[in-house]
mmCIF file of C-alpha atoms in Angstrom:
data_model
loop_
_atom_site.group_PDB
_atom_site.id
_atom_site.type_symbol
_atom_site.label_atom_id
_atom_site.label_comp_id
_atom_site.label_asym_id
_atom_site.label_seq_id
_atom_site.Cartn_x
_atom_site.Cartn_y
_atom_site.Cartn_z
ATOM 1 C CA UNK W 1 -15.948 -2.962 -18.974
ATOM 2 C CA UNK W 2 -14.573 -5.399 -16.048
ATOM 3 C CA UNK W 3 -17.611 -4.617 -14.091
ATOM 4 C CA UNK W 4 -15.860 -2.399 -11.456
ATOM 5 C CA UNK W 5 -17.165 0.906 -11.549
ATOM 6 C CA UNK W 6 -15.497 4.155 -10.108
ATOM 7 C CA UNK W 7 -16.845 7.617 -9.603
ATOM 8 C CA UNK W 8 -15.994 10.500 -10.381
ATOM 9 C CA UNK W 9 -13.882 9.416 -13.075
ATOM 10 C CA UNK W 10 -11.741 13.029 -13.190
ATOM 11 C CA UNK W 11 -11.872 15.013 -10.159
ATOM 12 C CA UNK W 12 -10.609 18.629 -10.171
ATOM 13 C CA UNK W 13 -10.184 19.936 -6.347
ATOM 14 C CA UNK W 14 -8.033 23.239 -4.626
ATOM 15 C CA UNK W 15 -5.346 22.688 -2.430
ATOM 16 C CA UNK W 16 -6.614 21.997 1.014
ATOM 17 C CA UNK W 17 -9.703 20.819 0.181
ATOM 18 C CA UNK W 18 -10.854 17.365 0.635
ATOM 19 C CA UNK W 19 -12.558 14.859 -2.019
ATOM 20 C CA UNK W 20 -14.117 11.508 -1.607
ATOM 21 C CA UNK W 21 -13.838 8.750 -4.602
ATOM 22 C CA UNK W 22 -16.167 5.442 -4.491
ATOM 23 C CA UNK W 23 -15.689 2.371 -5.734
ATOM 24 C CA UNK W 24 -18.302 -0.379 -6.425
ATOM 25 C CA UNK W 25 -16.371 -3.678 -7.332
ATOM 26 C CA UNK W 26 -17.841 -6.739 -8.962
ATOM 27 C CA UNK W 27 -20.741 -7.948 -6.711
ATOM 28 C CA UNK W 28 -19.173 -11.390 -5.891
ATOM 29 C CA UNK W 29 -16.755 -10.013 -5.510
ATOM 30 C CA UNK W 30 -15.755 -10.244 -0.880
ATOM 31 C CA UNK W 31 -12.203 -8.475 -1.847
ATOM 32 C CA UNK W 32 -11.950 -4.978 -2.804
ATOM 33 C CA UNK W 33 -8.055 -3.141 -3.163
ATOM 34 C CA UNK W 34 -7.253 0.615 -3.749
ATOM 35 C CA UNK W 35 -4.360 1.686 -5.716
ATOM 36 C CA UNK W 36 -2.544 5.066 -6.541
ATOM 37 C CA UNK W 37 -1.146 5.209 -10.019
ATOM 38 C CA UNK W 38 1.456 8.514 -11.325
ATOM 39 C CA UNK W 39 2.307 9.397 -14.877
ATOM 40 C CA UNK W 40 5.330 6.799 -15.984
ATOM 41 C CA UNK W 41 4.734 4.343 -12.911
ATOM 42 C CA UNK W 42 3.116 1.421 -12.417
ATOM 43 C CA UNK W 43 0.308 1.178 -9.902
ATOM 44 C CA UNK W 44 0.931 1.294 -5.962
ATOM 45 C CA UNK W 45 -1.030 -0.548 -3.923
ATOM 46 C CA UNK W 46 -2.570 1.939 -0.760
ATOM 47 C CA UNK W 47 -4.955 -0.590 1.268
ATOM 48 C CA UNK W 48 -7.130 -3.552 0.776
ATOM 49 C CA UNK W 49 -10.164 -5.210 2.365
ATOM 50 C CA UNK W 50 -12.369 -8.335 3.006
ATOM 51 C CA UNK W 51 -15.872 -8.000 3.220
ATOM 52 C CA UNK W 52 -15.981 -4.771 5.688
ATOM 53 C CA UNK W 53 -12.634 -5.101 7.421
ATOM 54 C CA UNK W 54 -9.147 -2.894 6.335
ATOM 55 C CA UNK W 55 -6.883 -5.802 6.842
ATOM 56 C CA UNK W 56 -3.719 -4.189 5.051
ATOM 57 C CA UNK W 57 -2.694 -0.307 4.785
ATOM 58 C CA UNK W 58 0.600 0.774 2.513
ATOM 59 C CA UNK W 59 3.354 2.360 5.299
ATOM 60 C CA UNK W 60 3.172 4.763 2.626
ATOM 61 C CA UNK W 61 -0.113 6.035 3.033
ATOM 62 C CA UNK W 62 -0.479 9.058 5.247
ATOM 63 C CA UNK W 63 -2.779 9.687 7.945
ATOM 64 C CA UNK W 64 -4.926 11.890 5.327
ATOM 65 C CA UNK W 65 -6.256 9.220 3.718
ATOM 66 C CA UNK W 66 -8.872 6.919 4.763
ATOM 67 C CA UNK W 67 -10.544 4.324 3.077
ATOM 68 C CA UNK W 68 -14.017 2.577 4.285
ATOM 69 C CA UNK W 69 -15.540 -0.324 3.273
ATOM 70 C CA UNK W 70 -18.938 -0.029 5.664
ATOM 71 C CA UNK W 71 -21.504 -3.153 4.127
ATOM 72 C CA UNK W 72 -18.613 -5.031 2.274
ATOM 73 C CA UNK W 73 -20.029 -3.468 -1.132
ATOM 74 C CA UNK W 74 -18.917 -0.252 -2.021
ATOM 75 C CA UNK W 75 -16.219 1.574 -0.914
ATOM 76 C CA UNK W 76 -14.881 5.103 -0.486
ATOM 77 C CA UNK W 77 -11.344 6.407 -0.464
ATOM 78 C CA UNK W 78 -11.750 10.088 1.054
ATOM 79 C CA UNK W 79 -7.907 12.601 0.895
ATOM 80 C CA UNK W 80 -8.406 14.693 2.975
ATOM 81 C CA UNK W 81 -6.579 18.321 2.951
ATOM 82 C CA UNK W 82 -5.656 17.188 -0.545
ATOM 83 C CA UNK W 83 -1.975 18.333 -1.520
ATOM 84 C CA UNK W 84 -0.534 18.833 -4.977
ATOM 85 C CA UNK W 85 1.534 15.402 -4.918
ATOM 86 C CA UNK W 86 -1.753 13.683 -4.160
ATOM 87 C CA UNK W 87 -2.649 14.502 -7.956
ATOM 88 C CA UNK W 88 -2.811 10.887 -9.573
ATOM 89 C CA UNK W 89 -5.086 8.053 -11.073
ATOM 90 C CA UNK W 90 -6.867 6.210 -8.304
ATOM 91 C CA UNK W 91 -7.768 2.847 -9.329
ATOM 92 C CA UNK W 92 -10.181 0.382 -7.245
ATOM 93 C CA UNK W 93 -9.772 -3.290 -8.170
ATOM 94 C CA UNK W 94 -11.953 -6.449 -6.718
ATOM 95 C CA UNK W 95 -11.334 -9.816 -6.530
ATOM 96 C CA UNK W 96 -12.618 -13.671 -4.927
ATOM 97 C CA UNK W 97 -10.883 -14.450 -1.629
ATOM 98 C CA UNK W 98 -8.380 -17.097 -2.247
ATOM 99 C CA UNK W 99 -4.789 -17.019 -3.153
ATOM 100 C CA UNK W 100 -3.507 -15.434 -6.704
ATOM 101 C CA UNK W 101 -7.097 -14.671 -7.601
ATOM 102 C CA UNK W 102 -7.166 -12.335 -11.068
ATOM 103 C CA UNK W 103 -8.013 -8.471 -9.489
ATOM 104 C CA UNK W 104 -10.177 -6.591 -12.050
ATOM 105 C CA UNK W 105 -9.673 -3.175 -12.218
ATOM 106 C CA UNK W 106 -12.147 0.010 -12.728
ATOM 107 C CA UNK W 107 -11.238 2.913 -15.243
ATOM 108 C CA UNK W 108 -10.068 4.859 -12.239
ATOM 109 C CA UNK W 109 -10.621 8.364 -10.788
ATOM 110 C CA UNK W 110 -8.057 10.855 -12.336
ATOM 111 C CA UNK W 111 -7.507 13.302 -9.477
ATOM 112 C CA UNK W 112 -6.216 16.241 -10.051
ATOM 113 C CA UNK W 113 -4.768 19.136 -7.490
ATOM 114 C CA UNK W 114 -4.366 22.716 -8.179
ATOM 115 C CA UNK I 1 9.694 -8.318 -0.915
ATOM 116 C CA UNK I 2 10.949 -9.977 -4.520
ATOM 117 C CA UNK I 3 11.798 -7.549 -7.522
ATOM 118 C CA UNK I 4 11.148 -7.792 -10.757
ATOM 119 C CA UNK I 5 13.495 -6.323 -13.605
ATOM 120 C CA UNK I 6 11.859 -6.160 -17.642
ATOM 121 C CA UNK I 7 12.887 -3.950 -20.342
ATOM 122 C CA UNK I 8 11.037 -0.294 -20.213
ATOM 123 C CA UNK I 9 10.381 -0.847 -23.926
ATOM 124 C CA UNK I 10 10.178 -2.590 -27.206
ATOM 125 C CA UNK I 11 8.960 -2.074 -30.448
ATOM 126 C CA UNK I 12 7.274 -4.536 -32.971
ATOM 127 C CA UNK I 13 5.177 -4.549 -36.096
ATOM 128 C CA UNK I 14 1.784 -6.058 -36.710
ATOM 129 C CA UNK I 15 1.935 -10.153 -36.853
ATOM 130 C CA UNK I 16 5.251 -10.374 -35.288
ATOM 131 C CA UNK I 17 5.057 -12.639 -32.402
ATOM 132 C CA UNK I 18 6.492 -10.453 -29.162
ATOM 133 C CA UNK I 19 8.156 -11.863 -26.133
ATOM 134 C CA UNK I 20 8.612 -9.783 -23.496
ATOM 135 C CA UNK I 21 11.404 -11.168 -20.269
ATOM 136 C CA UNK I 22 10.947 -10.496 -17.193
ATOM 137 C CA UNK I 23 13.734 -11.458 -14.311
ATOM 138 C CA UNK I 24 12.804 -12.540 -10.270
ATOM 139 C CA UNK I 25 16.023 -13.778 -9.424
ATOM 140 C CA UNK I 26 14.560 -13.436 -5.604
ATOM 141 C CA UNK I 27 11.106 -15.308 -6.046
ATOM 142 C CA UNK I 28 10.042 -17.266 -3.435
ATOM 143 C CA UNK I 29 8.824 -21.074 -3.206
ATOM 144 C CA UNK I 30 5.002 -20.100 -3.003
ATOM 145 C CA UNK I 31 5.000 -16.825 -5.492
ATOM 146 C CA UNK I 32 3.078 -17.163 -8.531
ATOM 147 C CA UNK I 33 4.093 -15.074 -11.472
ATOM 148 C CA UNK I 34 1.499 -12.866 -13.539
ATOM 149 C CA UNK I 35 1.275 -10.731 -15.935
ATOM 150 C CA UNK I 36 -1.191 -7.540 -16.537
ATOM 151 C CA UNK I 37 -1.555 -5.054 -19.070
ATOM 152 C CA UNK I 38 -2.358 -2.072 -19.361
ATOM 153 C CA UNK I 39 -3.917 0.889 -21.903
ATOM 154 C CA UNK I 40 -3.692 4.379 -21.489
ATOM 155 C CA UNK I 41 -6.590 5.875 -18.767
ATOM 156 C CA UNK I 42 -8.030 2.428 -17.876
ATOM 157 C CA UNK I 43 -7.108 0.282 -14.674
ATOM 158 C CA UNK I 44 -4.893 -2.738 -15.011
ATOM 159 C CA UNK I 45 -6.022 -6.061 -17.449
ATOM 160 C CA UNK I 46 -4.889 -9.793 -15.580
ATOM 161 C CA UNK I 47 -3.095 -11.535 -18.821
ATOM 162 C CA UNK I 48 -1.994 -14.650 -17.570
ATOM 163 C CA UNK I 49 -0.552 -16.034 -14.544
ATOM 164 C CA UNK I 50 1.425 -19.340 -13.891
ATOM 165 C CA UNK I 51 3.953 -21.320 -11.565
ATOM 166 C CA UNK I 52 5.736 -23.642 -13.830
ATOM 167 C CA UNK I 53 6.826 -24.635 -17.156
ATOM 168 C CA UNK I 54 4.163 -23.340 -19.408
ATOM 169 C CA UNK I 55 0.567 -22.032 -19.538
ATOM 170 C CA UNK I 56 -1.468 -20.765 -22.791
ATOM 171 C CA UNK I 57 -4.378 -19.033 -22.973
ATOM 172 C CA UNK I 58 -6.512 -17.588 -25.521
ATOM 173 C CA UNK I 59 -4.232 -14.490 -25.346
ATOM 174 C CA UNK I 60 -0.677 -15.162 -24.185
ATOM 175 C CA UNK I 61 1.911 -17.917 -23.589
ATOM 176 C CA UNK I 62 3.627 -17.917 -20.608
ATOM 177 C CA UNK I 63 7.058 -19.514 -19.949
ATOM 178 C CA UNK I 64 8.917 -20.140 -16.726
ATOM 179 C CA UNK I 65 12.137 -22.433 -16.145
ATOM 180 C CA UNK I 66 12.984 -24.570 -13.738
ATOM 181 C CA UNK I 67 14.742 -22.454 -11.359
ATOM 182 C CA UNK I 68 11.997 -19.861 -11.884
ATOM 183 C CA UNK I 69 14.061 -16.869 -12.306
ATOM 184 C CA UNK I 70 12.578 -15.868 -15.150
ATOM 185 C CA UNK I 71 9.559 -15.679 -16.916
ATOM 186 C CA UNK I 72 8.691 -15.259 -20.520
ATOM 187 C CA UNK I 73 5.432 -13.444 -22.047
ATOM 188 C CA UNK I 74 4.694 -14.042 -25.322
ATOM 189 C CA UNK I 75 2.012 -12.440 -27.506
ATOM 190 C CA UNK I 76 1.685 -14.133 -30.774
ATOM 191 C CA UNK I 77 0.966 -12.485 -34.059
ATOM 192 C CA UNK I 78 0.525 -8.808 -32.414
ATOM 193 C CA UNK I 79 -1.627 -5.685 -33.682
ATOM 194 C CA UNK I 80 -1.845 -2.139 -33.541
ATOM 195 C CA UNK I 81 -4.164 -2.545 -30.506
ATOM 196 C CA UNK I 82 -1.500 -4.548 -28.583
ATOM 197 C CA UNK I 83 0.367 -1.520 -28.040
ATOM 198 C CA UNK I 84 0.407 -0.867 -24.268
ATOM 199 C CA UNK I 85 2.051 -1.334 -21.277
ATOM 200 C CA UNK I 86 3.121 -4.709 -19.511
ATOM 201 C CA UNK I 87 3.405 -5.637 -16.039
ATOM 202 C CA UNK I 88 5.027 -8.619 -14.955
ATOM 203 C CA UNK I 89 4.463 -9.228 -10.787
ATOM 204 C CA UNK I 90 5.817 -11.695 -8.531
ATOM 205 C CA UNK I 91 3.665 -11.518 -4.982
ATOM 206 C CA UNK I 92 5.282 -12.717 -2.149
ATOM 207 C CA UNK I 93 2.028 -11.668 0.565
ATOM 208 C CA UNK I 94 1.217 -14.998 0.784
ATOM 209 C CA UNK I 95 -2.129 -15.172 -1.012
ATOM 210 C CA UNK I 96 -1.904 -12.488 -4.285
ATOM 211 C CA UNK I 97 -3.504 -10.071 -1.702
ATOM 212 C CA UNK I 98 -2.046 -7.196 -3.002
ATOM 213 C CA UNK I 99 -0.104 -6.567 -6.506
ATOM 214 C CA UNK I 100 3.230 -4.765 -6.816
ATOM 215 C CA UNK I 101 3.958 -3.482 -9.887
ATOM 216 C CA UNK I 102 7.392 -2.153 -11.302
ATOM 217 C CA UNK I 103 7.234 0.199 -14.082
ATOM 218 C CA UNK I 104 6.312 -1.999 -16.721
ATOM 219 C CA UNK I 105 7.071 -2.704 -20.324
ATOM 220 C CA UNK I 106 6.139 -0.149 -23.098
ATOM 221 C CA UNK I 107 5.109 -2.283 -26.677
ATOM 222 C CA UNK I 108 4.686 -0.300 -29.039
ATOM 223 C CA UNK I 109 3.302 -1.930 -32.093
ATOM 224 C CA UNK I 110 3.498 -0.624 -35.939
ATOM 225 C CA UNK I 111 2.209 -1.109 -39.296
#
């Protein structure tokens, strides 16, 4: 146990429908990063923050995702109109501000799209 | 953005000592190099991490060159529950900010 928690851990949702994941990272902890893992691939990094503010979002991320961050604590990563390629691991890491600081993960949210 | 090349996997028995290469022939001046691991349904584990020469830790060894391009993970006397995957990463955000991974290294260990 790292000390980063995510829940749900597996989440089963229709096509179209839209699902909300949170994270709560190590209390310290002012850096919190969301990542986007597939079967056979390393993880991808989707967005990061600092205390309350988004300050970096993957080009790769669509508009249907949306990540918040609202008391620099928690956060929640909410897909919305969830598509069948959106089926993945979603992994929430935290970490001290400061360069090369370790980033320890949670177990993840297995998401899965029917 | 600096890439990282390692072998997808290897194989090794129990008490072997493993070392696992991984190649940044682009890496920048200010890029540290680290390496994660990982186990089947959990997040990511931070390994070790290093700029120079050598660093040990309880865990690992990790060597790097002079010129850098390179860097060496070694796992001494491995076990069964070694077998996973490893990630080496070279960041190049200025700050470790955000982590790109490749696809990793599969170890598989055996009795």
């Amino acid at each position: 146990d790292t000390g980063v928690s995510q829940d749900p851990r597996h989440k089963i949702t229709k096509r179209g429908q839209n699902v909300t994941f949170r994270c709560d990272p190590i209390s310290e902890h002012n850096r919190l990063y969301w990542y986007r893992q597939t079967l056979g691939q390393g993880p991808e990094f989707l967005t990061y923050f600092q205390n309350e503010a988004q300050l970096e979002k993957s080009r790769l991320l669509s508009d249907r995702f949306s990540a918040e961050r609202p008391k620099g604590s928690f956060s929640t990563l909410e897909i919305q109109r969830t598509e069948q390629g959106d089926s993945a691991m979603y992994l929430c890491a935290s970490s001290l501000s400061g360069a090369y600081n370790e980033q320890f993960f949670g177990p993840g949210t297995r998401l899965t799209v029917l | 953005l600096a890439k990282t090349t390692q072998p997808i996997s290897m194989d090794s028995y129990e008490g072997q000592e493993v070392n696992i290469t991984c190649s940044h022939n682009n890496i920048a001046t200010n890029d540290y190099i680290t390496w994660y691991q990982q186990f089947p349904s959990q997040g990511p584990r931070f390994i070790i991490q290093g700029y120079k020469t050598k660093v040990t830790n309880e865990v690992a060894s990790l060597f790097i060159p002079a010129d850098r391009k390179s860097s060496t993970l070694s796992l001494p006397r491995v076990s069964l529950s070694d077998t996973a995957v490893y990630y080496c990463l070279v960041d190049v955000t200025g700050g470790g900010n955000k982590l790109t991974f490749g696809t990793g290294t599969q170890l598989k260990v055996e009795l």
